[in-house]
Amino acid sequence: MVNKTTIGDKFRTYLKHPGSLVVMLLVMLAAIITFAVLIFLIAYILINGVPHITPSLFSLEYSSENASVVPAFVNTIIMTLLSLIIAVPFGIFSAIFLVEYAKRGNKFVEVIRLTTETLQGIPSIVYGLFGMLFFVNTLGWGFSLLAGAFTIAIMILPLIMRTTEEALKAVPDSYREGSFGLGAGKLRTVFRIVLPSAIPGVLAGVILAIGRIVGETAALMYTSGTVAQIPDSIMGSGRTLALHMYVLSSEGLYMDQAYATAVILLVLVVGINALSSFIARKLTKA
């Protein structure tokens, strides 16, 4: 027979230690407030946005009459794919170098880690100004999806790099030792043993990066532009969903469409996270 501890038993145990009781109450209060704020935000967006989702909102081309989100939606997908194609390989390979190849305790490695942590805290508008000065003006790319993708890639690179590094560190050294003991080389051990074991952590970093890409406005405003059309190439200007919502709300004439865009953006983020989690579970089982 298994003894089950009831809530009353736990509470009486905490009463014997007032400090533990206070900490437990603070933790519960923080959790309740966080959950309540999340539910309030989601409910507020849905209540104000769902009634204004109309067929005209999904027209193939944007106009002042329909305020269509389709061009912005397509631009968001393109921007996300371009940014990930640029940032993910650099972030993963950099993390592999720092964890697997660089000597532990190396001062140079510590400087790189300090730099990446610093870059994660820089406001996105600073990245936008850098992207405008370098990619838009110096390289002459103009306001384009490519300039925006490179700017966003630089912005999410530290995030992917740090999460991948922590995922690789979490892989037990016994995996590496066992691989070496069977005669595998360093490269084969890293890509056949260590990296597959760290895939869930790597994908977690990619999911966070996708969320930041989809929700970014300041950096893209100065690099990709605000044209509400699907460009003919990646050298053309175009706005993403978050930027589309910002422009609509700032004009003050399309608040209903802005709320509807927020609902679509919320559904897109939830869908991407669900798909990424599903892929992570499949890869982990495999």
Backbone as numpy.savetxt, mean C-alpha at the origin, in Angstrom:
# Nx Ny Nz CAx CAy CAz Cx Cy Cz
-11.60 -33.68 30.36 -12.45 -32.48 30.36 -11.57 -31.24 30.36
-11.87 -30.29 29.49 -11.06 -29.09 29.36 -11.65 -27.98 30.23
-10.80 -27.40 31.07 -11.25 -26.29 31.91 -11.28 -25.01 31.09
-12.42 -24.34 31.07 -12.57 -23.10 30.33 -12.64 -21.93 31.30
-11.83 -20.91 31.02 -11.81 -19.72 31.86 -12.87 -18.74 31.37
-13.79 -18.39 32.25 -14.84 -17.45 31.87 -14.34 -16.02 31.97
-15.13 -15.09 31.43 -14.78 -13.67 31.49 -14.74 -13.19 32.94
-15.68 -13.72 33.75 -15.69 -13.35 35.16 -14.42 -13.78 35.88
-13.93 -14.98 35.56 -12.69 -15.46 36.18 -11.52 -14.56 35.79
-11.47 -14.19 34.50 -10.39 -13.31 34.04 -10.46 -11.95 34.74
-11.69 -11.43 34.88 -11.85 -10.13 35.52 -11.40 -10.17 36.98
-11.77 -11.25 37.68 -11.35 -11.38 39.08 -9.83 -11.51 39.19
-9.23 -12.15 38.20 -7.76 -12.25 38.22 -7.13 -10.88 38.03
-7.69 -10.09 37.14 -7.16 -8.75 36.91 -7.36 -7.84 38.12
-8.46 -8.08 38.89 -8.70 -7.26 40.08 -7.60 -7.43 41.12
-6.96 -8.60 41.12 -5.86 -8.84 42.06 -4.62 -8.04 41.68
-4.57 -7.59 40.42 -3.41 -6.80 39.94 -3.95 -5.53 39.29
-4.11 -4.46 40.05 -4.72 -3.22 39.53 -4.00 -2.69 38.28
-2.69 -2.81 38.22 -1.95 -2.33 37.05 -2.36 -3.05 35.79
-2.48 -4.37 35.88 -2.91 -5.17 34.73 -4.33 -4.83 34.32
-5.19 -4.55 35.30 -6.57 -4.18 35.00 -6.64 -2.88 34.22
-5.83 -1.90 34.64 -5.81 -0.60 33.95 -5.33 -0.77 32.52
-4.27 -1.55 32.34 -3.73 -1.77 30.99 -4.76 -2.48 30.11
-5.44 -3.49 30.68 -6.46 -4.21 29.92 -7.58 -3.28 29.48
-8.04 -2.42 30.39 -9.12 -1.49 30.06 -8.68 -0.49 29.00
-7.44 -0.02 29.08 -6.94 0.91 28.07 -6.85 0.25 26.70
-6.41 -1.01 26.68 -6.31 -1.73 25.41 -7.69 -1.95 24.81
-8.64 -2.35 25.66 -10.00 -2.55 25.17 -10.61 -1.25 24.68
-10.37 -0.15 25.39 -10.91 1.15 24.99 -10.32 1.58 23.64
-9.02 1.39 23.46 -8.38 1.74 22.20 -8.94 0.92 21.04
-9.15 -0.37 21.30 -9.71 -1.24 20.26 -11.13 -0.82 19.89
-11.93 -0.50 20.90 -13.32 -0.10 20.65 -13.38 1.22 19.88
-12.55 2.18 20.26 -12.53 3.48 19.57 -12.10 3.31 18.12
-11.05 2.52 17.90 -10.56 2.29 16.54 -11.63 1.64 15.68
-12.27 0.62 16.23 -13.32 -0.09 15.49 -14.50 0.84 15.21
-14.87 1.67 16.19 -16.00 2.57 16.02 -15.71 3.63 14.95
-14.49 4.17 14.95 -14.12 5.17 13.94 -14.14 4.55 12.55
-13.63 3.33 12.43 -13.62 2.64 11.14 -15.04 2.42 10.62
-15.92 1.93 11.48 -17.30 1.70 11.09 -17.99 3.01 10.71
-17.71 4.07 11.47 -18.32 5.37 11.18 -17.88 5.88 9.81
-16.59 5.78 9.50 -16.10 6.27 8.21 -16.71 5.48 7.06
-16.73 4.16 7.19 -17.29 3.33 6.11 -18.78 3.63 5.93
-19.52 3.73 7.05 -20.94 4.01 6.97 -21.19 5.39 6.37
-20.40 6.37 6.76 -20.56 7.73 6.24 -20.35 7.77 4.74
-19.31 7.09 4.26 -19.03 7.06 2.82 -20.14 6.36 2.07
-20.58 5.22 2.59 -21.63 4.45 1.90 -22.96 5.19 1.88
-23.34 5.80 3.00 -24.62 6.51 3.07 -24.65 7.70 2.11
-23.53 8.42 2.02 -23.49 9.60 1.16 -23.16 9.28 -0.29
-22.56 8.12 -0.52 -22.10 7.84 -1.88 -22.97 6.89 -2.67
-23.48 5.84 -2.04 -24.24 4.82 -2.76 -25.46 5.39 -3.50
-26.25 6.31 -2.90 -27.40 6.83 -3.63 -27.06 7.59 -4.91
-25.80 8.01 -5.04 -25.41 8.83 -6.20 -24.61 8.04 -7.24
-24.55 6.73 -7.07 -23.92 5.89 -8.09 -24.95 5.63 -9.20
-24.75 6.27 -10.32 -25.69 6.20 -11.44 -24.99 5.63 -12.67
-25.75 5.15 -13.65 -25.12 4.62 -14.87 -24.24 5.63 -15.60
-24.61 6.92 -15.54 -23.80 7.93 -16.22 -22.41 8.06 -15.61
-22.29 7.64 -14.36 -20.98 7.71 -13.69 -19.98 6.73 -14.31
-20.49 5.77 -15.06 -19.63 4.75 -15.67 -19.57 4.90 -17.19
-19.76 6.11 -17.66 -19.60 6.38 -19.09 -18.14 6.20 -19.48
-17.92 5.83 -20.74 -16.55 5.56 -21.18 -15.69 6.81 -21.22
-16.30 7.97 -21.47 -15.56 9.21 -21.54 -16.10 10.21 -20.52
-15.18 11.00 -19.98 -15.55 11.99 -18.96 -16.10 13.24 -19.63
-17.11 13.81 -19.00 -17.63 15.11 -19.43 -18.13 15.84 -18.19
-18.40 17.14 -18.34 -18.88 17.93 -17.22 -20.28 17.52 -16.78
-21.00 16.79 -17.64 -22.34 16.35 -17.29 -22.35 15.04 -16.50
-21.47 14.09 -16.86 -21.52 12.77 -16.20 -20.47 12.58 -15.11
-19.35 13.34 -15.15 -18.25 13.18 -14.18 -17.84 11.72 -14.06
-17.67 11.05 -15.19 -17.39 9.61 -15.23 -16.11 9.25 -14.49
-16.15 8.09 -13.82 -14.98 7.61 -13.09 -14.19 6.58 -13.90
-14.70 6.18 -15.06 -14.04 5.11 -15.83 -12.62 5.50 -16.24
-12.38 6.69 -16.81 -10.99 7.05 -17.15 -10.08 7.04 -15.92
-10.56 7.57 -14.80 -9.75 7.59 -13.58 -9.49 6.18 -13.07
-10.49 5.30 -13.19 -10.32 3.91 -12.76 -9.24 3.22 -13.60
-9.30 3.39 -14.92 -8.29 2.78 -15.80 -6.91 3.36 -15.50
-6.83 4.67 -15.29 -5.54 5.30 -14.97 -5.00 4.79 -13.63
-5.89 4.52 -12.69 -5.45 3.97 -11.39 -4.82 2.60 -11.56
-5.44 1.75 -12.35 -4.89 0.41 -12.61 -3.54 0.52 -13.30
-3.44 1.39 -14.31 -2.17 1.56 -15.03 -1.09 2.09 -14.09
-1.44 3.09 -13.28 -0.47 3.67 -12.36 0.00 2.64 -11.34
-0.92 1.83 -10.84 -0.55 0.81 -9.85 0.40 -0.22 -10.46
0.09 -0.70 -11.65 0.94 -1.71 -12.30 2.31 -1.15 -12.62
2.37 0.07 -13.18 3.66 0.68 -13.52 4.52 0.87 -12.27
3.91 1.38 -11.22 4.67 1.64 -9.99 5.21 0.36 -9.38
4.38 -0.70 -9.37 4.82 -1.96 -8.80 5.91 -2.61 -9.66
5.79 -2.51 -10.98 6.80 -3.08 -11.87 8.16 -2.43 -11.62
8.14 -1.14 -11.29 9.39 -0.42 -11.03 9.92 -0.70 -9.63
9.03 -0.64 -8.63 9.47 -0.64 -7.24 9.70 -2.03 -6.66
8.84 -3.00 -7.01 8.92 -4.32 -6.37 10.26 -5.02 -6.61
10.75 -5.12 -7.85 12.06 -5.80 -8.03 13.18 -5.13 -7.25
13.26 -3.79 -7.30 14.31 -3.08 -6.57 14.17 -3.29 -5.07
12.94 -3.21 -4.55 12.74 -3.38 -3.13 13.09 -4.76 -2.64
12.66 -5.80 -3.37 12.93 -7.18 -2.95 14.42 -7.50 -3.06
15.04 -7.14 -4.18 16.47 -7.44 -4.36 17.33 -6.68 -3.36
16.94 -5.44 -3.04 17.69 -4.68 -2.03 17.59 -5.35 -0.67
16.39 -5.81 -0.32 16.22 -6.50 0.97 17.00 -7.80 1.02
17.02 -8.53 -0.10 17.80 -9.77 -0.16 19.28 -9.49 0.06
19.78 -8.43 -0.54 21.19 -8.07 -0.34 21.48 -7.75 1.12
20.60 -6.94 1.74 20.84 -6.51 3.12 20.79 -7.68 4.09
19.90 -8.64 3.85 19.71 -9.74 4.80 20.65 -10.91 4.52
20.79 -11.26 3.26 21.48 -12.50 2.91 22.95 -12.32 2.53
23.31 -11.17 1.99 24.66 -11.01 1.47 25.51 -10.04 2.28
24.92 -8.97 2.80 25.69 -8.00 3.58 26.04 -8.60 4.95
27.21 -8.25 5.44 27.64 -8.75 6.74 26.79 -8.14 7.85
26.43 -8.95 8.81 25.63 -8.46 9.92 26.46 -7.50 10.78
25.83 -6.38 11.15 26.53 -5.36 11.92 27.30 -4.39 11.06
27.18 -4.51 9.74 27.87 -3.60 8.83 27.31 -2.19 8.98
28.21 -1.21 9.12 27.78 0.18 9.29 27.04 0.70 8.06
27.49 0.27 6.89 26.85 0.71 5.65 25.40 0.24 5.60
25.17 -0.98 6.07 23.81 -1.53 6.10 22.95 -0.72 7.07
23.52 -0.35 8.21 22.76 0.44 9.18 22.38 1.80 8.61
23.29 2.40 7.83 22.99 3.69 7.20 21.85 3.54 6.20
21.87 2.44 5.42 20.80 2.21 4.45 19.46 2.04 5.16
19.45 1.28 6.25 18.20 1.07 6.99 17.69 2.37 7.58
18.60 3.19 8.11 18.20 4.48 8.66 17.63 5.38 7.57
18.24 5.31 6.39 17.77 6.12 5.27 16.38 5.69 4.82
16.16 4.39 4.70 14.85 3.91 4.26 13.76 4.25 5.28
14.08 4.16 6.56 13.11 4.53 7.59 12.80 6.02 7.53
13.82 6.83 7.23 13.61 8.28 7.10 12.74 8.59 5.89
12.99 7.89 4.77 12.23 8.14 3.55 10.75 7.78 3.73
10.46 6.81 4.60 9.07 6.43 4.82 8.28 7.54 5.50
8.98 8.43 6.22 8.29 9.48 6.96 8.19 10.80 6.22
8.75 10.88 5.01 8.70 12.12 4.25 7.30 12.32 3.68
6.71 13.52 3.81 5.37 13.76 3.25 5.34 13.53 1.75
4.20 13.07 1.27 4.09 12.73 -0.15 4.23 13.94 -1.05
3.87 15.12 -0.55 3.98 16.31 -1.38 5.44 16.64 -1.71
6.34 16.24 -0.81 7.77 16.43 -1.07 8.21 15.55 -2.23
7.72 14.31 -2.25 7.99 13.43 -3.39 7.40 14.02 -4.67
6.21 14.62 -4.56 5.59 15.22 -5.73 6.42 16.37 -6.28
6.94 17.22 -5.41 7.77 18.33 -5.86 9.07 17.83 -6.49
9.65 16.79 -5.88 10.86 16.20 -6.47 10.55 15.62 -7.84
9.44 14.88 -7.96 9.07 14.31 -9.24 8.83 15.36 -10.29
8.21 16.48 -9.90 7.97 17.55 -10.86 9.27 18.18 -11.33
10.18 18.42 -10.39 11.45 19.06 -10.76 12.34 18.14 -11.58
12.35 16.84 -11.23 13.28 15.93 -11.90 12.66 15.26 -13.13
11.58 14.53 -12.92 11.00 13.77 -14.03 10.24 14.67 -15.02
9.44 15.59 -14.50 8.62 16.42 -15.38 9.45 17.47 -16.10
10.30 18.20 -15.34 11.04 19.32 -15.94 12.42 18.93 -16.45
13.25 18.32 -15.58 14.63 18.03 -15.97 14.70 16.99 -17.08
13.99 15.88 -16.92 14.00 14.84 -17.94 13.07 15.15 -19.10
12.19 16.12 -18.93 11.32 16.53 -20.01 10.18 15.58 -20.30
9.75 14.79 -19.31 8.65 13.85 -19.53 7.30 14.55 -19.49
7.26 15.76 -18.93 6.00 16.47 -18.80 5.06 15.77 -17.82
3.84 16.28 -17.71 2.85 15.63 -16.85 2.40 14.34 -17.53
2.81 13.21 -16.98 2.56 11.92 -17.62 2.42 10.83 -16.58
1.81 9.73 -17.01 1.68 8.58 -16.12 3.05 8.01 -15.76
4.00 8.08 -16.67 5.34 7.55 -16.40 6.03 8.36 -15.31
5.92 9.69 -15.39 6.52 10.53 -14.35 5.87 10.25 -13.00
4.54 10.09 -12.99 3.85 9.76 -11.75 4.24 8.39 -11.21
4.39 7.41 -12.12 4.74 6.06 -11.69 6.13 6.02 -11.06
7.10 6.71 -11.66 8.44 6.73 -11.08 8.45 7.45 -9.73
7.68 8.51 -9.62 7.60 9.22 -8.34 6.99 8.35 -7.26
5.90 7.67 -7.59 5.25 6.78 -6.62 6.16 5.59 -6.29
6.89 5.09 -7.30 7.79 3.97 -7.06 8.86 4.33 -6.04
9.41 5.54 -6.15 10.40 6.00 -5.17 9.76 6.12 -3.79
8.49 6.51 -3.76 7.80 6.70 -2.49 7.51 5.38 -1.78
7.15 4.35 -2.53 6.79 3.06 -1.91 7.99 2.12 -1.79
9.11 2.47 -2.41 10.29 1.60 -2.37 10.75 1.30 -0.94
10.88 2.32 -0.06 11.29 2.00 1.32 10.32 1.07 2.04
9.02 1.22 1.78 8.02 0.36 2.42 8.20 -1.09 2.00
8.31 -1.33 0.71 8.49 -2.70 0.22 9.82 -3.28 0.72
10.83 -2.45 0.71 12.17 -2.89 1.12 12.19 -3.31 2.59
11.59 -2.51 3.47 11.62 -2.81 4.88 10.76 -4.02 5.24
9.57 -4.11 4.65 8.70 -5.25 4.94 9.31 -6.55 4.43
9.93 -6.50 3.26 10.60 -7.69 2.72 11.78 -8.09 3.60
12.51 -7.10 4.07 13.66 -7.39 4.93 13.21 -8.07 6.22
12.15 -7.59 6.83 11.65 -8.20 8.06 11.12 -9.61 7.79
10.50 -9.81 6.62 10.00 -11.14 6.27 11.14 -12.12 6.09
12.22 -11.68 5.48 13.38 -12.55 5.29 14.06 -12.86 6.62
14.11 -11.88 7.50 14.71 -12.12 8.82 13.90 -13.13 9.63
12.59 -13.19 9.38 11.73 -14.10 10.13 11.92 -15.55 9.71
12.54 -15.79 8.56 12.79 -17.17 8.12 13.89 -17.77 9.00
13.66 -18.92 9.65 14.67 -19.51 10.55 15.98 -19.82 9.82
17.09 -19.63 10.51 18.40 -19.93 9.94 18.55 -21.42 9.65
17.75 -22.25 10.32 17.84 -23.70 10.09 17.47 -24.03 8.65
16.60 -23.23 8.02 16.24 -23.45 6.62 17.47 -23.28 5.74
18.22 -22.24 6.01 19.43 -21.96 5.22 20.48 -23.03 5.46
20.66 -23.39 6.74 21.68 -24.39 7.08 21.33 -25.74 6.46
20.05 -26.10 6.48 19.63 -27.36 5.87 19.87 -27.36 4.38
19.61 -26.24 3.72 19.85 -26.13 2.27 21.33 -26.23 1.95
22.15 -25.53 2.73 23.60 -25.60 2.52 24.12 -27.02 2.77
23.54 -27.68 3.79 23.96 -29.03 4.10 23.66 -30.02 2.99
22.63 -29.73 2.20 22.28 -30.60 1.07 23.06 -30.25 -0.20
23.95 -29.27 -0.08 24.81 -28.94 -1.21 24.33 -27.80 -2.07
23.26 -27.13 -1.68 22.75 -26.01 -2.48 23.64 -24.78 -2.28
23.77 -23.99 -3.32 24.55 -22.77 -3.23 23.75 -21.64 -2.62
24.41 -20.49 -2.48 23.78 -19.33 -1.85 22.57 -18.85 -2.66
22.75 -18.71 -3.96 21.69 -18.18 -4.82 20.47 -19.11 -4.83
20.72 -20.41 -4.94 19.61 -21.37 -4.95 18.90 -21.38 -3.60
19.66 -21.28 -2.53 19.05 -21.26 -1.19 18.14 -20.05 -1.01
18.62 -18.91 -1.49 17.83 -17.68 -1.32 16.53 -17.75 -2.11
16.61 -18.18 -3.38 15.43 -18.10 -4.26 14.56 -19.36 -4.21
15.08 -20.47 -3.72 14.27 -21.69 -3.63 13.78 -21.99 -2.22
14.47 -21.50 -1.22 14.12 -21.83 0.16 13.67 -20.59 0.95
14.53 -19.58 1.00 14.27 -18.43 1.87 13.14 -17.56 1.33
13.26 -17.14 0.08 12.26 -16.22 -0.48 10.85 -16.82 -0.52
10.66 -18.08 -0.95 9.30 -18.64 -0.90 8.72 -18.68 0.51
9.58 -18.92 1.51 9.09 -18.94 2.89 8.67 -17.56 3.37
9.25 -16.52 2.77 8.95 -15.14 3.18 7.87 -14.49 2.33
7.27 -15.25 1.39 6.29 -14.69 0.47 5.12 -13.99 1.18
4.52 -14.57 2.23 3.41 -13.87 2.89 3.79 -12.48 3.40
4.98 -12.36 3.99 5.43 -11.06 4.46 5.71 -10.10 3.33
6.28 -10.61 2.23 6.56 -9.77 1.06 5.25 -9.25 0.47
4.26 -10.14 0.36 2.97 -9.72 -0.19 2.26 -8.72 0.72
2.49 -8.84 2.01 1.90 -7.86 2.93 2.45 -6.46 2.63
3.74 -6.38 2.36 4.33 -5.10 1.99 3.80 -4.58 0.67
3.61 -5.48 -0.29 3.07 -5.09 -1.59 1.63 -4.59 -1.44
0.84 -5.25 -0.58 -0.54 -4.82 -0.35 -0.57 -3.41 0.24
0.31 -3.15 1.21 0.39 -1.80 1.79 0.80 -0.78 0.74
1.73 -1.18 -0.14 2.17 -0.28 -1.20 1.03 0.02 -2.17
0.24 -1.00 -2.51 -0.90 -0.79 -3.41 -1.90 0.19 -2.79
-2.15 0.02 -1.50 -3.06 0.94 -0.82 -2.56 2.38 -0.86
-1.25 2.55 -0.74 -0.70 3.91 -0.79 -0.77 4.47 -2.20
-0.55 3.63 -3.20 -0.64 4.09 -4.59 -2.06 4.53 -4.92
-3.02 3.68 -4.57 -4.42 3.96 -4.92 -4.92 5.22 -4.22
-4.46 5.48 -3.01 -4.95 6.62 -2.25 -4.13 7.88 -2.39
-3.11 7.87 -3.23 -2.21 9.02 -3.33 -2.80 10.13 -4.21
-2.62 11.38 -3.77 -3.07 12.53 -4.55 -1.98 13.57 -4.74
-1.32 13.97 -3.64 -0.38 15.09 -3.70 0.77 14.83 -4.67
1.37 13.64 -4.59 2.51 13.35 -5.45 2.10 13.29 -6.92
0.90 12.80 -7.20 0.45 12.65 -8.59 -0.05 13.96 -9.17
-0.50 14.86 -8.32 -0.99 16.14 -8.80 0.12 16.92 -9.53
1.37 16.76 -9.04 2.49 17.49 -9.61 3.23 16.70 -10.68
2.85 15.46 -10.92 3.61 14.63 -11.86 2.76 14.05 -12.99
1.65 13.41 -12.64 0.82 12.80 -13.69 -0.24 13.75 -14.22
-0.52 14.83 -13.49 -1.51 15.80 -13.96 -2.92 15.42 -13.58
-3.88 16.23 -14.04 -5.28 16.05 -13.65 -6.21 15.93 -14.85
-5.68 15.53 -15.99 -6.53 15.37 -17.17 -7.48 14.19 -16.95
-8.77 14.42 -17.17 -9.78 13.40 -16.88 -10.06 12.53 -18.10
-9.02 12.02 -18.71 -9.15 11.15 -19.87 -8.11 10.04 -19.78
-8.35 8.98 -20.53 -7.36 7.90 -20.62 -6.32 8.31 -21.66
-5.05 8.45 -21.29 -4.04 8.89 -22.26 -3.76 7.82 -23.31
-3.24 8.28 -24.46 -2.92 7.35 -25.54 -1.70 6.50 -25.21
-0.83 6.98 -24.35 0.38 6.25 -23.95 0.74 6.64 -22.53
1.75 5.99 -21.99 2.17 6.31 -20.62 2.85 7.67 -20.54
3.11 8.29 -21.68 3.67 9.64 -21.67 2.57 10.70 -21.66
1.31 10.27 -21.61 0.19 11.20 -21.54 -0.23 11.44 -20.10
-0.96 12.54 -19.89 -1.41 12.91 -18.55 -2.76 12.27 -18.24
-2.96 11.94 -16.97 -4.22 11.35 -16.55 -4.33 11.35 -15.04
-5.54 11.43 -14.53 -5.77 11.45 -13.08 -6.24 10.07 -12.60
-5.87 9.74 -11.37 -6.31 8.50 -10.74 -7.62 8.75 -9.99
-8.17 7.68 -9.40 -9.45 7.81 -8.70 -9.36 8.77 -7.51
-8.31 8.65 -6.72 -8.17 9.53 -5.55 -8.03 10.99 -5.99
-7.25 11.21 -7.03 -7.08 12.57 -7.54 -8.37 13.07 -8.19
-9.09 12.18 -8.84 -10.38 12.51 -9.44 -11.36 12.95 -8.35
-11.40 12.22 -7.26 -12.28 12.57 -6.16 -11.89 13.92 -5.55
-10.59 14.16 -5.42 -10.11 15.43 -4.87 -10.51 16.60 -5.76
-10.33 16.45 -7.07 -10.66 17.52 -8.00 -12.16 17.81 -7.97
-12.99 16.76 -7.96 -14.43 16.96 -7.92 -14.87 17.69 -6.66
-14.31 17.30 -5.53 -14.70 17.93 -4.27 -14.17 19.36 -4.16
-12.96 19.62 -4.70 -12.38 20.97 -4.62 -13.14 21.95 -5.50
-13.71 21.48 -6.60 -14.50 22.36 -7.45 -15.82 22.75 -6.80
-16.33 21.90 -5.91 -17.54 22.21 -5.18 -18.83 22.03 -5.97
-18.73 21.57 -7.22 -19.90 21.41 -8.07 -20.35 19.96 -8.18
-19.48 19.04 -7.78 -19.76 17.62 -7.98 -19.57 16.84 -6.68
-20.10 17.35 -5.58 -19.92 16.68 -4.31 -20.58 15.31 -4.28
-21.75 15.20 -4.91 -22.43 13.90 -4.96 -21.59 12.88 -5.71
-21.01 13.29 -6.84 -20.15 12.39 -7.62 -18.87 12.08 -6.86
-18.38 13.03 -6.05 -17.18 12.79 -5.25 -17.43 11.70 -4.21
-18.59 11.75 -3.55 -18.94 10.71 -2.59 -19.09 9.35 -3.29
-19.70 9.35 -4.47 -19.84 8.10 -5.23 -18.46 7.55 -5.61
-17.56 8.45 -5.99 -16.19 8.02 -6.31 -15.50 7.43 -5.09
-15.77 8.00 -3.92 -15.19 7.46 -2.68 -15.66 6.03 -2.43
-16.92 5.74 -2.72 -17.43 4.38 -2.57 -16.71 3.43 -3.51
-16.56 3.85 -4.76 -15.87 3.01 -5.75 -14.42 2.78 -5.33
-13.78 3.82 -4.83 -12.40 3.70 -4.36 -12.30 2.75 -3.19
-13.26 2.83 -2.28 -13.29 1.92 -1.12 -13.45 0.48 -1.56
-14.35 0.24 -2.49 -14.57 -1.11 -3.00 -13.32 -1.63 -3.72
-12.65 -0.75 -4.46 -11.43 -1.15 -5.18 -10.33 -1.57 -4.20
-10.14 -0.79 -3.15 -9.10 -1.11 -2.17 -9.41 -2.43 -1.45
-10.66 -2.60 -1.04 -11.06 -3.84 -0.37 -10.88 -5.02 -1.31
-11.26 -4.85 -2.57 -11.11 -5.94 -3.55 -9.66 -6.32 -3.78
-8.79 -5.31 -3.89 -7.37 -5.57 -4.09 -6.78 -6.29 -2.88
-7.14 -5.85 -1.69 -6.64 -6.50 -0.47 -7.12 -7.95 -0.36
-8.40 -8.17 -0.70 -8.95 -9.53 -0.65 -8.25 -10.43 -1.66
-8.03 -9.92 -2.86 -7.35 -10.71 -3.89 -5.92 -11.02 -3.49
-5.24 -10.02 -2.94 -3.85 -10.24 -2.51 -3.77 -11.25 -1.37
-4.71 -11.17 -0.43 -4.73 -12.14 0.67 -5.01 -13.54 0.16
-5.90 -13.66 -0.82 -6.20 -14.97 -1.42 -4.96 -15.55 -2.10
-4.25 -14.72 -2.85 -3.03 -15.17 -3.52 -1.98 -15.58 -2.49
-1.87 -14.80 -1.41 -0.89 -15.13 -0.36 -1.20 -16.48 0.27
-2.49 -16.76 0.54 -2.85 -18.05 1.14 -2.54 -19.19 0.19
-2.82 -18.99 -1.10 -2.53 -20.04 -2.10 -1.03 -20.31 -2.17
-0.24 -19.25 -2.19 1.21 -19.43 -2.28 1.76 -20.08 -1.01
1.19 -19.72 0.13 1.65 -20.32 1.39 1.34 -21.82 1.42
0.14 -22.21 0.96 -0.20 -23.64 0.93 0.68 -24.39 -0.07
0.98 -23.71 -1.19 1.81 -24.37 -2.21 3.23 -24.58 -1.70
